[in-house]
mmCIF file of C-alpha atoms in Angstrom:
data_model
loop_
_atom_site.group_PDB
_atom_site.id
_atom_site.type_symbol
_atom_site.label_atom_id
_atom_site.label_comp_id
_atom_site.label_asym_id
_atom_site.label_seq_id
_atom_site.Cartn_x
_atom_site.Cartn_y
_atom_site.Cartn_z
ATOM 1 C CA MET A 1 -19.672 12.226 9.149
ATOM 2 C CA SER A 2 -18.560 15.889 8.269
ATOM 3 C CA PRO A 3 -15.332 16.113 6.190
ATOM 4 C CA VAL A 4 -12.319 17.427 8.152
ATOM 5 C CA SER A 5 -10.391 20.234 6.092
ATOM 6 C CA GLU A 6 -7.350 20.897 8.196
ATOM 7 C CA GLU A 7 -4.288 20.633 6.070
ATOM 8 C CA PRO A 8 -1.976 17.734 6.908
ATOM 9 C CA LEU A 9 0.967 18.626 9.268
ATOM 10 C CA LEU A 10 4.519 17.313 8.929
ATOM 11 C CA LEU A 11 4.979 15.100 12.076
ATOM 12 C CA ALA A 12 8.284 13.782 11.204
ATOM 13 C CA GLU A 13 10.739 12.973 8.209
ATOM 14 C CA LEU A 14 13.358 10.439 8.352
ATOM 15 C CA LYS A 15 16.245 10.523 6.363
ATOM 16 C CA PRO A 16 19.071 7.885 5.265
ATOM 17 C CA GLY A 17 22.136 7.986 6.785
ATOM 18 C CA ARG A 18 25.204 9.136 4.454
ATOM 19 C CA PRO A 19 25.671 6.045 2.352
ATOM 20 C CA GLN A 20 29.046 4.506 2.196
ATOM 21 C CA GLN A 21 30.696 3.285 -1.180
ATOM 22 C CA PHE A 22 28.005 1.794 -2.847
ATOM 23 C CA ASP A 23 27.692 0.176 -6.550
ATOM 24 C CA TRP A 24 26.772 2.406 -9.386
ATOM 25 C CA LYS A 25 23.497 0.559 -9.935
ATOM 26 C CA SER A 26 22.119 1.035 -6.548
ATOM 27 C CA SER A 27 19.419 3.818 -6.421
ATOM 28 C CA CYS A 28 18.344 6.209 -3.460
ATOM 29 C CA GLU A 29 14.514 6.044 -4.059
ATOM 30 C CA THR A 30 12.061 5.152 -1.349
ATOM 31 C CA TRP A 31 9.668 2.868 -3.680
ATOM 32 C CA SER A 32 7.575 1.477 -0.750
ATOM 33 C CA VAL A 33 6.754 2.284 2.919
ATOM 34 C CA ALA A 34 4.510 -0.192 5.027
ATOM 35 C CA PHE A 35 3.024 -0.710 8.397
ATOM 36 C CA SER A 36 2.580 -3.641 10.143
ATOM 37 C CA PRO A 37 -1.011 -4.402 10.457
ATOM 38 C CA ASP A 38 -1.027 -4.302 14.267
ATOM 39 C CA GLY A 39 0.871 -0.936 13.924
ATOM 40 C CA SER A 40 3.762 -1.811 15.890
ATOM 41 C CA TRP A 41 6.263 -1.554 13.069
ATOM 42 C CA PHE A 42 6.937 0.608 9.903
ATOM 43 C CA ALA A 43 9.022 -0.518 7.274
ATOM 44 C CA TRP A 44 10.941 1.797 4.837
ATOM 45 C CA SER A 45 13.113 1.229 1.641
ATOM 46 C CA GLN A 46 15.467 3.984 1.951
ATOM 47 C CA GLY A 47 17.314 3.068 -1.110
ATOM 48 C CA HIS A 48 20.827 1.683 -1.730
ATOM 49 C CA CYS A 49 19.437 -1.945 -1.045
ATOM 50 C CA ILE A 50 18.482 -1.338 2.426
ATOM 51 C CA VAL A 51 15.396 -1.683 4.295
ATOM 52 C CA LYS A 52 14.729 -0.042 7.703
ATOM 53 C CA LEU A 53 12.432 -1.807 10.224
ATOM 54 C CA ILE A 54 11.617 0.972 12.830
ATOM 55 C CA PRO A 55 9.329 0.407 16.126
ATOM 56 C CA TRP A 56 6.275 2.445 15.906
ATOM 57 C CA PRO A 57 5.459 5.060 17.478
ATOM 58 C CA LEU A 58 8.815 6.589 16.903
ATOM 59 C CA GLU A 59 11.312 7.340 19.533
ATOM 60 C CA GLU A 60 10.396 10.920 19.398
ATOM 61 C CA GLN A 61 6.684 11.436 20.522
ATOM 62 C CA PHE A 62 4.386 13.093 17.845
ATOM 63 C CA ILE A 63 4.233 16.679 19.212
ATOM 64 C CA PRO A 64 3.090 19.270 16.627
ATOM 65 C CA LYS A 65 4.374 22.169 18.551
ATOM 66 C CA GLY A 66 8.159 20.677 18.716
ATOM 67 C CA PHE A 67 8.165 18.281 15.678
ATOM 68 C CA GLU A 68 11.095 16.731 17.569
ATOM 69 C CA ALA A 69 11.195 13.858 15.224
ATOM 70 C CA LYS A 70 11.347 16.234 12.020
ATOM 71 C CA SER A 71 15.170 16.066 11.850
ATOM 72 C CA ARG A 72 15.702 12.766 12.790
ATOM 73 C CA SER A 73 18.482 10.741 10.902
ATOM 74 C CA SER A 74 17.792 6.806 10.794
ATOM 75 C CA LYS A 75 21.452 5.999 10.835
ATOM 76 C CA ASN A 76 21.343 6.270 14.659
ATOM 77 C CA ASP A 77 19.810 2.864 15.836
ATOM 78 C CA THR A 78 17.009 3.264 18.356
ATOM 79 C CA LYS A 79 18.713 3.314 22.038
ATOM 80 C CA GLY A 80 18.079 0.034 23.520
ATOM 81 C CA ARG A 81 15.380 0.351 26.159
ATOM 82 C CA GLY A 82 14.466 -3.274 26.707
ATOM 83 C CA SER A 83 12.735 -4.040 22.931
ATOM 84 C CA PRO A 84 11.920 -3.657 20.304
ATOM 85 C CA LYS A 85 14.958 -1.990 18.362
ATOM 86 C CA GLU A 86 15.265 -0.689 15.139
ATOM 87 C CA LYS A 87 16.782 -2.926 12.406
ATOM 88 C CA THR A 88 18.645 -2.689 9.221
ATOM 89 C CA LEU A 89 18.148 -5.404 6.607
ATOM 90 C CA ASP A 90 20.612 -5.334 3.767
ATOM 91 C CA CYS A 91 18.653 -7.146 0.911
ATOM 92 C CA GLY A 92 21.745 -7.021 -1.514
ATOM 93 C CA GLN A 93 19.655 -5.626 -4.442
ATOM 94 C CA ILE A 94 17.513 -2.361 -4.889
ATOM 95 C CA VAL A 95 14.239 -2.951 -2.800
ATOM 96 C CA TRP A 96 10.980 -2.246 -4.760
ATOM 97 C CA GLY A 97 8.162 -3.717 -2.877
ATOM 98 C CA LEU A 98 7.446 -4.216 0.786
ATOM 99 C CA ALA A 99 4.656 -6.339 2.441
ATOM 100 C CA PHE A 100 3.938 -7.471 6.070
ATOM 101 C CA SER A 101 2.311 -10.487 6.937
ATOM 102 C CA PRO A 102 -1.162 -10.711 8.806
ATOM 103 C CA TRP A 103 -0.371 -10.412 12.677
ATOM 104 C CA SER A 104 -0.043 -13.511 14.871
ATOM 105 C CA SER A 105 -1.523 -15.747 12.546
ATOM 106 C CA PRO A 106 -1.024 -19.503 13.439
ATOM 107 C CA PRO A 107 0.377 -20.404 10.184
ATOM 108 C CA SER A 108 3.357 -17.925 10.657
ATOM 109 C CA ARG A 109 4.007 -19.499 14.303
ATOM 110 C CA LYS A 110 4.698 -22.700 12.435
ATOM 111 C CA LEU A 111 7.064 -20.953 9.935
ATOM 112 C CA TRP A 112 8.928 -19.510 12.973
ATOM 113 C CA ALA A 113 9.124 -22.960 14.870
ATOM 114 C CA ARG A 114 10.268 -24.792 11.680
ATOM 115 C CA HIS A 115 13.448 -22.388 11.185
ATOM 116 C CA HIS A 116 13.818 -21.863 14.939
ATOM 117 C CA PRO A 117 13.459 -25.274 16.627
ATOM 118 C CA GLN A 118 15.459 -24.127 19.655
ATOM 119 C CA VAL A 119 12.938 -21.182 20.316
ATOM 120 C CA PRO A 120 9.573 -21.409 21.886
ATOM 121 C CA ASP A 121 6.248 -21.027 20.083
ATOM 122 C CA ILE A 122 6.387 -17.102 19.544
ATOM 123 C CA SER A 123 4.177 -15.235 17.399
ATOM 124 C CA CYS A 124 6.105 -14.468 14.255
ATOM 125 C CA LEU A 125 5.776 -11.377 12.135
ATOM 126 C CA ILE A 126 7.203 -11.545 8.686
ATOM 127 C CA LEU A 127 8.369 -8.759 6.114
ATOM 128 C CA ALA A 128 8.539 -9.721 2.418
ATOM 129 C CA THR A 129 10.791 -7.577 0.168
ATOM 130 C CA GLY A 130 10.706 -7.476 -3.592
ATOM 131 C CA LEU A 131 13.900 -7.055 -5.236
ATOM 132 C CA ASN A 132 15.505 -5.776 -8.503
ATOM 133 C CA ASP A 133 16.729 -9.001 -9.826
ATOM 134 C CA GLY A 134 13.485 -10.672 -9.212
ATOM 135 C CA GLN A 135 13.976 -12.228 -5.982
ATOM 136 C CA ILE A 136 11.684 -12.166 -2.895
ATOM 137 C CA LYS A 137 13.551 -12.262 0.527
ATOM 138 C CA ILE A 138 11.398 -13.220 3.500
ATOM 139 C CA TRP A 139 12.361 -11.802 7.087
ATOM 140 C CA GLU A 140 11.406 -12.358 10.607
ATOM 141 C CA VAL A 141 10.656 -8.960 11.904
ATOM 142 C CA GLN A 142 11.441 -9.369 15.684
ATOM 143 C CA THR A 143 15.090 -10.800 14.788
ATOM 144 C CA GLY A 144 15.853 -9.464 11.391
ATOM 145 C CA LEU A 145 16.693 -12.813 10.247
ATOM 146 C CA LEU A 146 16.501 -13.912 6.651
ATOM 147 C CA LEU A 147 13.628 -16.954 6.302
ATOM 148 C CA LEU A 148 13.364 -17.807 2.970
ATOM 149 C CA ASN A 149 14.400 -16.694 -0.647
ATOM 150 C CA LEU A 150 11.649 -17.157 -3.368
ATOM 151 C CA SER A 151 12.748 -17.425 -7.100
ATOM 152 C CA GLY A 152 10.680 -17.312 -9.884
ATOM 153 C CA HIS A 153 10.249 -13.847 -11.577
ATOM 154 C CA GLN A 154 12.807 -12.772 -14.297
ATOM 155 C CA ASP A 155 12.591 -9.113 -13.567
ATOM 156 C CA VAL A 156 11.843 -6.389 -10.922
ATOM 157 C CA VAL A 157 9.532 -7.480 -8.238
ATOM 158 C CA ARG A 158 7.461 -4.258 -8.023
ATOM 159 C CA ASP A 159 4.966 -4.759 -5.744
ATOM 160 C CA LEU A 160 3.897 -7.529 -2.784
ATOM 161 C CA SER A 161 0.533 -8.286 -1.092
ATOM 162 C CA PHE A 162 -0.441 -10.952 1.568
ATOM 163 C CA THR A 163 -3.725 -12.275 1.913
ATOM 164 C CA PRO A 164 -5.519 -10.619 5.075
ATOM 165 C CA SER A 165 -6.817 -14.095 6.301
ATOM 166 C CA GLY A 166 -3.467 -15.140 7.852
ATOM 167 C CA SER A 167 -2.811 -17.751 5.546
ATOM 168 C CA LEU A 168 0.566 -16.715 4.550
ATOM 169 C CA ILE A 169 -0.142 -16.809 0.909
ATOM 170 C CA LEU A 170 1.684 -14.007 -0.726
ATOM 171 C CA VAL A 171 1.136 -12.333 -4.292
ATOM 172 C CA SER A 172 4.095 -10.779 -5.951
ATOM 173 C CA ALA A 173 3.784 -8.592 -9.282
ATOM 174 C CA SER A 174 6.734 -7.979 -11.556
ATOM 175 C CA ARG A 175 8.011 -6.270 -14.556
ATOM 176 C CA ASP A 176 8.111 -9.763 -16.355
ATOM 177 C CA LYS A 177 4.671 -8.949 -16.904
ATOM 178 C CA THR A 178 3.375 -11.719 -14.365
ATOM 179 C CA LEU A 179 1.831 -12.094 -11.048
ATOM 180 C CA ARG A 180 3.035 -15.031 -8.962
ATOM 181 C CA ILE A 181 1.225 -17.012 -5.748
ATOM 182 C CA TRP A 182 3.299 -18.017 -3.121
ATOM 183 C CA ASP A 183 2.506 -20.197 -0.114
ATOM 184 C CA LEU A 184 4.942 -19.686 2.597
ATOM 185 C CA ASN A 185 3.518 -22.456 4.646
ATOM 186 C CA LYS A 186 4.815 -24.663 2.140
ATOM 187 C CA HIS A 187 8.542 -23.524 2.179
ATOM 188 C CA GLY A 188 7.613 -20.656 -0.250
ATOM 189 C CA LYS A 189 6.271 -23.040 -2.955
ATOM 190 C CA GLN A 190 4.975 -21.182 -6.203
ATOM 191 C CA ILE A 191 1.425 -22.350 -6.516
ATOM 192 C CA GLN A 192 0.305 -20.174 -9.587
ATOM 193 C CA VAL A 193 1.512 -17.817 -12.241
ATOM 194 C CA LEU A 194 -0.815 -15.414 -13.467
ATOM 195 C CA SER A 195 -0.302 -14.098 -17.136
ATOM 196 C CA GLY A 196 -2.140 -11.786 -19.403
ATOM 197 C CA HIS A 197 -0.510 -8.268 -18.961
ATOM 198 C CA LEU A 198 1.241 -6.907 -21.894
ATOM 199 C CA GLN A 199 3.166 -4.502 -19.748
ATOM 200 C CA TRP A 200 5.199 -4.198 -16.405
ATOM 201 C CA VAL A 201 3.035 -5.120 -13.569
ATOM 202 C CA TYR A 202 3.368 -2.040 -11.161
ATOM 203 C CA CYS A 203 0.768 -2.904 -8.321
ATOM 204 C CA CYS A 204 -1.346 -5.743 -6.817
ATOM 205 C CA SER A 205 -3.930 -5.565 -4.212
ATOM 206 C CA ILE A 206 -5.995 -8.081 -2.275
ATOM 207 C CA SER A 207 -9.514 -7.266 -1.108
ATOM 208 C CA PRO A 208 -9.935 -7.568 2.519
ATOM 209 C CA ASP A 209 -12.391 -10.369 2.451
ATOM 210 C CA CYS A 210 -9.743 -12.429 0.343
ATOM 211 C CA SER A 211 -12.056 -13.105 -2.773
ATOM 212 C CA MET A 212 -10.451 -10.902 -5.295
ATOM 213 C CA LEU A 213 -6.863 -9.674 -6.457
ATOM 214 C CA CYS A 214 -6.477 -6.269 -8.290
ATOM 215 C CA SER A 215 -3.412 -5.903 -10.666
ATOM 216 C CA ALA A 216 -2.343 -2.931 -12.426
ATOM 217 C CA ALA A 217 0.370 -2.600 -15.103
ATOM 218 C CA GLY A 218 1.658 -0.077 -17.562
ATOM 219 C CA GLU A 219 -1.938 -0.351 -19.344
ATOM 220 C CA LYS A 220 -4.920 1.546 -19.525
ATOM 221 C CA SER A 221 -6.978 -1.475 -18.210
ATOM 222 C CA VAL A 222 -6.912 -3.096 -14.673
ATOM 223 C CA PHE A 223 -7.433 -6.779 -14.208
ATOM 224 C CA LEU A 224 -9.422 -8.411 -11.397
ATOM 225 C CA TRP A 225 -8.692 -12.072 -10.635
ATOM 226 C CA SER A 226 -10.477 -14.549 -8.393
ATOM 227 C CA MET A 227 -8.391 -15.568 -5.246
ATOM 228 C CA ARG A 228 -10.030 -18.889 -5.288
ATOM 229 C CA SER A 229 -9.601 -20.127 -8.533
ATOM 230 C CA TYR A 230 -6.769 -17.808 -9.850
ATOM 231 C CA THR A 231 -8.440 -16.918 -13.106
ATOM 232 C CA LEU A 232 -9.445 -13.531 -14.602
ATOM 233 C CA ILE A 233 -12.642 -12.207 -13.525
ATOM 234 C CA ARG A 234 -12.555 -9.123 -15.701
ATOM 235 C CA LYS A 235 -10.893 -6.170 -17.163
ATOM 236 C CA LEU A 236 -11.750 -2.800 -15.862
ATOM 237 C CA GLU A 237 -11.566 -0.214 -18.885
ATOM 238 C CA GLY A 238 -11.689 3.609 -18.280
ATOM 239 C CA HIS A 239 -8.225 5.257 -17.896
ATOM 240 C CA GLN A 240 -6.696 7.035 -20.649
ATOM 241 C CA SER A 241 -3.022 6.209 -19.516
ATOM 242 C CA SER A 242 -1.061 3.656 -17.599
ATOM 243 C CA VAL A 243 -2.366 2.366 -14.396
ATOM 244 C CA VAL A 244 0.181 2.622 -11.398
ATOM 245 C CA SER A 245 -1.821 1.884 -8.425
ATOM 246 C CA CYS A 246 -4.785 0.227 -6.846
ATOM 247 C CA ASP A 247 -6.333 -0.461 -3.438
ATOM 248 C CA PHE A 248 -9.623 -1.926 -2.034
ATOM 249 C CA SER A 249 -11.894 -0.250 0.658
ATOM 250 C CA PRO A 250 -11.694 -2.075 4.056
ATOM 251 C CA ASP A 251 -15.086 -3.576 3.156
ATOM 252 C CA SER A 252 -13.906 -4.993 -0.128
ATOM 253 C CA ALA A 253 -16.960 -2.968 -1.809
ATOM 254 C CA LEU A 254 -14.638 -0.449 -3.395
ATOM 255 C CA LEU A 255 -11.610 -0.496 -5.678
ATOM 256 C CA VAL A 256 -9.609 2.812 -6.718
ATOM 257 C CA THR A 257 -7.251 2.767 -9.197
ATOM 258 C CA ALA A 258 -4.399 5.603 -9.927
ATOM 259 C CA SER A 259 -3.301 6.426 -13.485
ATOM 260 C CA TYR A 260 -0.825 8.680 -15.462
ATOM 261 C CA ASP A 261 -3.807 10.158 -16.753
ATOM 262 C CA THR A 262 -4.230 12.266 -13.783
ATOM 263 C CA ASN A 263 -7.402 10.654 -12.525
ATOM 264 C CA VAL A 264 -8.460 8.240 -9.873
ATOM 265 C CA ILE A 265 -11.460 5.989 -10.658
ATOM 266 C CA MET A 266 -13.626 4.581 -8.035
ATOM 267 C CA TRP A 267 -15.031 1.134 -9.090
ATOM 268 C CA ASP A 268 -17.571 -1.391 -7.801
ATOM 269 C CA PRO A 269 -15.333 -4.533 -8.232
ATOM 270 C CA TYR A 270 -18.399 -6.976 -8.325
ATOM 271 C CA THR A 271 -20.230 -5.345 -11.037
ATOM 272 C CA GLY A 272 -17.237 -3.523 -13.084
ATOM 273 C CA GLU A 273 -19.184 -0.274 -12.820
ATOM 274 C CA ARG A 274 -17.474 3.239 -12.537
ATOM 275 C CA LEU A 275 -18.771 5.004 -9.591
ATOM 276 C CA ARG A 276 -16.746 8.200 -9.452
ATOM 277 C CA LEU A 277 -13.797 9.933 -11.052
ATOM 278 C CA LEU A 278 -11.429 12.007 -9.182
ATOM 279 C CA HIS A 279 -9.589 14.492 -11.434
ATOM 280 C CA HIS A 280 -6.333 15.720 -9.994
ATOM 281 C CA THR A 281 -6.073 19.597 -11.119
ATOM 282 C CA GLN A 282 -3.204 21.511 -11.031
ATOM 283 C CA LEU A 283 -3.457 24.297 -8.298
ATOM 284 C CA ASP A 284 -0.710 26.391 -10.320
ATOM 285 C CA PRO A 285 -0.602 26.882 -14.081
ATOM 286 C CA PRO A 286 2.312 24.826 -15.970
ATOM 287 C CA MET A 287 5.347 27.267 -16.878
ATOM 288 C CA ASP A 288 5.431 25.747 -20.294
ATOM 289 C CA ASP A 289 4.019 23.066 -22.424
ATOM 290 C CA SER A 290 6.491 20.300 -21.408
ATOM 291 C CA ASP A 291 4.641 19.989 -17.958
ATOM 292 C CA VAL A 292 1.623 18.024 -19.660
ATOM 293 C CA HIS A 293 1.816 15.076 -17.204
ATOM 294 C CA ILE A 294 2.814 17.112 -14.115
ATOM 295 C CA SER A 295 -0.283 15.649 -12.209
ATOM 296 C CA SER A 296 0.396 12.115 -13.195
ATOM 297 C CA LEU A 297 -0.500 10.018 -10.032
ATOM 298 C CA ARG A 298 2.019 7.715 -8.215
ATOM 299 C CA SER A 299 -0.143 6.289 -5.217
ATOM 300 C CA VAL A 300 -3.734 5.897 -4.033
ATOM 301 C CA CYS A 301 -4.763 4.176 -0.669
ATOM 302 C CA PHE A 302 -7.828 3.918 1.497
ATOM 303 C CA SER A 303 -8.087 5.168 5.216
ATOM 304 C CA PRO A 304 -8.625 2.075 7.526
ATOM 305 C CA GLU A 305 -12.105 3.133 8.212
ATOM 306 C CA GLY A 306 -12.959 3.720 4.539
ATOM 307 C CA LEU A 307 -13.905 7.350 4.677
ATOM 308 C CA TYR A 308 -10.978 8.645 3.119
ATOM 309 C CA LEU A 309 -8.461 8.516 0.350
ATOM 310 C CA ALA A 310 -4.850 9.821 0.072
ATOM 311 C CA THR A 311 -3.062 10.488 -3.302
ATOM 312 C CA VAL A 312 0.449 11.124 -4.229
ATOM 313 C CA ALA A 313 0.965 13.014 -7.655
ATOM 314 C CA ASP A 314 3.996 14.507 -9.735
ATOM 315 C CA ASP A 315 2.845 17.911 -8.954
ATOM 316 C CA ARG A 316 4.344 17.741 -5.575
ATOM 317 C CA LEU A 317 0.949 17.366 -3.515
ATOM 318 C CA LEU A 318 -0.101 14.746 -1.125
ATOM 319 C CA ARG A 319 -4.060 15.131 -1.523
ATOM 320 C CA ILE A 320 -6.528 13.828 0.809
ATOM 321 C CA TRP A 321 -10.322 13.266 -0.374
ATOM 322 C CA ALA A 322 -13.604 12.374 1.634
ATOM 323 C CA LEU A 323 -15.400 9.480 0.012
ATOM 324 C CA GLU A 324 -18.485 11.414 -0.905
ATOM 325 C CA LEU A 325 -16.577 14.451 -2.185
ATOM 326 C CA LYS A 326 -15.559 15.167 -5.739
ATOM 327 C CA THR A 327 -12.514 17.709 -4.873
ATOM 328 C CA PRO A 328 -9.934 17.209 -2.165
ATOM 329 C CA ILE A 329 -10.689 18.233 1.386
ATOM 330 C CA ALA A 330 -6.839 18.990 2.026
ATOM 331 C CA PHE A 331 -3.612 19.382 0.625
ATOM 332 C CA ALA A 332 0.379 19.036 1.599
ATOM 333 C CA PRO A 333 3.379 19.912 -0.406
ATOM 334 C CA MET A 334 5.790 17.482 -0.891
ATOM 335 C CA THR A 335 8.433 16.654 -3.360
ATOM 336 C CA ASN A 336 9.158 13.962 -5.645
ATOM 337 C CA GLY A 337 6.566 11.552 -3.904
ATOM 338 C CA LEU A 338 6.190 8.056 -4.970
ATOM 339 C CA CYS A 339 4.176 6.087 -2.413
ATOM 340 C CA CYS A 340 1.790 6.656 0.478
ATOM 341 C CA THR A 341 -0.059 4.489 3.102
ATOM 342 C CA PHE A 342 -2.041 5.064 6.190
ATOM 343 C CA PHE A 343 -1.358 3.955 9.800
ATOM 344 C CA PRO A 344 -3.582 0.838 10.323
ATOM 345 C CA HIS A 345 -5.242 2.808 13.295
ATOM 346 C CA GLY A 346 -5.825 6.113 11.591
ATOM 347 C CA GLY A 347 -4.518 9.583 12.014
ATOM 348 C CA VAL A 348 -1.328 9.222 10.129
ATOM 349 C CA ILE A 349 -0.150 8.796 6.454
ATOM 350 C CA ALA A 350 3.262 7.781 5.628
ATOM 351 C CA THR A 351 4.918 9.150 2.275
ATOM 352 C CA GLY A 352 8.226 7.786 0.363
ATOM 353 C CA THR A 353 10.054 9.892 -2.000
ATOM 354 C CA ARG A 354 12.720 9.731 -4.554
ATOM 355 C CA ASP A 355 15.403 10.934 -2.495
ATOM 356 C CA GLY A 356 15.196 8.289 -0.228
ATOM 357 C CA HIS A 357 13.219 10.229 2.656
ATOM 358 C CA VAL A 358 9.877 9.088 4.379
ATOM 359 C CA GLN A 359 7.590 11.840 5.978
ATOM 360 C CA PHE A 360 4.643 11.360 8.332
ATOM 361 C CA TRP A 361 1.748 13.566 8.008
ATOM 362 C CA THR A 362 -1.641 14.139 10.149
ATOM 363 C CA ALA A 363 -4.307 12.468 8.627
ATOM 364 C CA PRO A 364 -8.106 13.360 9.341
ATOM 365 C CA ARG A 365 -9.456 11.289 12.524
ATOM 366 C CA VAL A 366 -13.219 10.638 12.336
ATOM 367 C CA LEU A 367 -15.863 8.934 14.408
ATOM 368 C CA SER A 368 -17.972 6.986 11.657
ATOM 369 C CA SER A 369 -21.222 7.433 11.562
ATOM 370 C CA LEU A 370 -23.590 4.339 12.798
ATOM 371 C CA LYS A 371 -24.982 4.176 9.212
ATOM 372 C CA HIS A 372 -21.113 3.750 7.645
ATOM 373 C CA LEU A 373 -20.287 1.197 10.365
ATOM 374 C CA CYS A 374 -23.599 -0.578 9.400
ATOM 375 C CA ARG A 375 -22.710 -0.665 5.672
ATOM 376 C CA LYS A 376 -18.954 -1.419 6.456
ATOM 377 C CA ALA A 377 -20.018 -4.555 8.428
ATOM 378 C CA LEU A 378 -22.658 -5.869 5.943
ATOM 379 C CA ARG A 379 -20.678 -5.024 2.656
ATOM 380 C CA SER A 380 -17.502 -7.098 4.372
ATOM 381 C CA PHE A 381 -19.705 -10.230 3.586
ATOM 382 C CA LEU A 382 -22.310 -9.248 1.111
ATOM 383 C CA THR A 383 -21.320 -8.422 -2.681
ATOM 384 C CA THR A 384 -23.254 -5.894 -4.627
ATOM 385 C CA TYR A 385 -25.468 -8.539 -5.950
ATOM 386 C CA GLN A 386 -26.572 -10.038 -2.693
ATOM 387 C CA VAL A 387 -27.354 -6.489 -1.452
ATOM 388 C CA LEU A 388 -29.431 -5.689 -4.616
ATOM 389 C CA ALA A 389 -31.474 -8.812 -4.060
ATOM 390 C CA LEU A 390 -32.368 -7.944 -0.290
ATOM 391 C CA PRO A 391 -35.955 -7.058 0.245
ATOM 392 C CA ILE A 392 -35.085 -3.589 1.544
ATOM 393 C CA PRO A 393 -36.128 0.019 -0.006
ATOM 394 C CA LYS A 394 -34.092 1.438 -2.824
ATOM 395 C CA LYS A 395 -32.596 3.985 -1.058
ATOM 396 C CA MET A 396 -31.173 1.767 1.299
ATOM 397 C CA LYS A 397 -29.739 -0.318 -1.502
ATOM 398 C CA GLU A 398 -28.235 2.657 -3.002
ATOM 399 C CA PHE A 399 -26.388 3.485 0.391
ATOM 400 C CA LEU A 400 -25.259 -0.052 0.791
ATOM 401 C CA THR A 401 -23.787 -0.185 -2.547
ATOM 402 C CA TYR A 402 -22.076 3.511 -2.568
ATOM 403 C CA ARG A 403 -24.479 4.982 -5.205
ATOM 404 C CA THR A 404 -25.491 7.826 -3.282
ATOM 405 C CA PHE A 405 -22.581 10.134 -4.091
#
């Protein structure tokens, strides 16, 4: 695979409609953006307690020469052409976290049937929203109906993550310094509380193989938990300031963490070994000494094929990194960025900003090498220790365990 160095192009920008009279406590930040796993929906916390559910692709097609979607305002609902239609979810509180359930899982159909007995067995896509008052609201995407209200957290629910297996287990991370595990198949029953963090928990991420949970709080260390026993596996030490974002690679073999210390660290989650440090260097020198933390990181995420990373920092840049390189391969200017995520089928990155906007950027499209595809397939069910125990050459083990950087 040869890295692609084209700069990301702005494909579209969505802006919230002019707000009506809102309570003074409301804020306009887009703290979270998310695509549904099948790529058919996009969710956007546009501020003022509102979440927009938008069918994907956008009504305006992505034609770079015209950028027809760039000036689109979300206040005008998608014109009905049969289905599906854009929806507005009024959550009643500032929305901090968003998470879609896995697509078309049998348990989700049971949840639908339980709350909609008059409706035939239809696959049910769910959106979870984490709110300012500690509540979690569970919505049915196709209809925009509220299914469940989960209570337990004592402060802001900052992040949410569903198990990718389709079991409808939901993990929530909160400013009350805890993570909570919920089973939506049991009417949203709280099945575990994970304690140990001393600061607000900013982020939670479940490994694609559903074996591990990573949590990042306003601390220098990152916690790795077992999703089988809900016990702490290890703490990852290496950052010099608060860790605010984390994500697993698609094969669960790598973990990346982003910190206010301007660095992303790539870890082997099985051994706790630090594999790489990606430093965010300012392109322009600061104007004065007050800009010490201008490159503080806000968000990091893996691309769906596992060959790229995207990061958003306070220096007004979206960066794209190739897995085997120590410097970014591309930059895009963005102001007040807070979060980023890749489209599940690749080619697009969505970013959210402090002013309630969401932007869509071109992302590298690459045909994965056969070597990487084999590594990805093997690492999806083999731990690092299992790879090291295989009777294969040392160089092959190094490649399979991402030690060839």
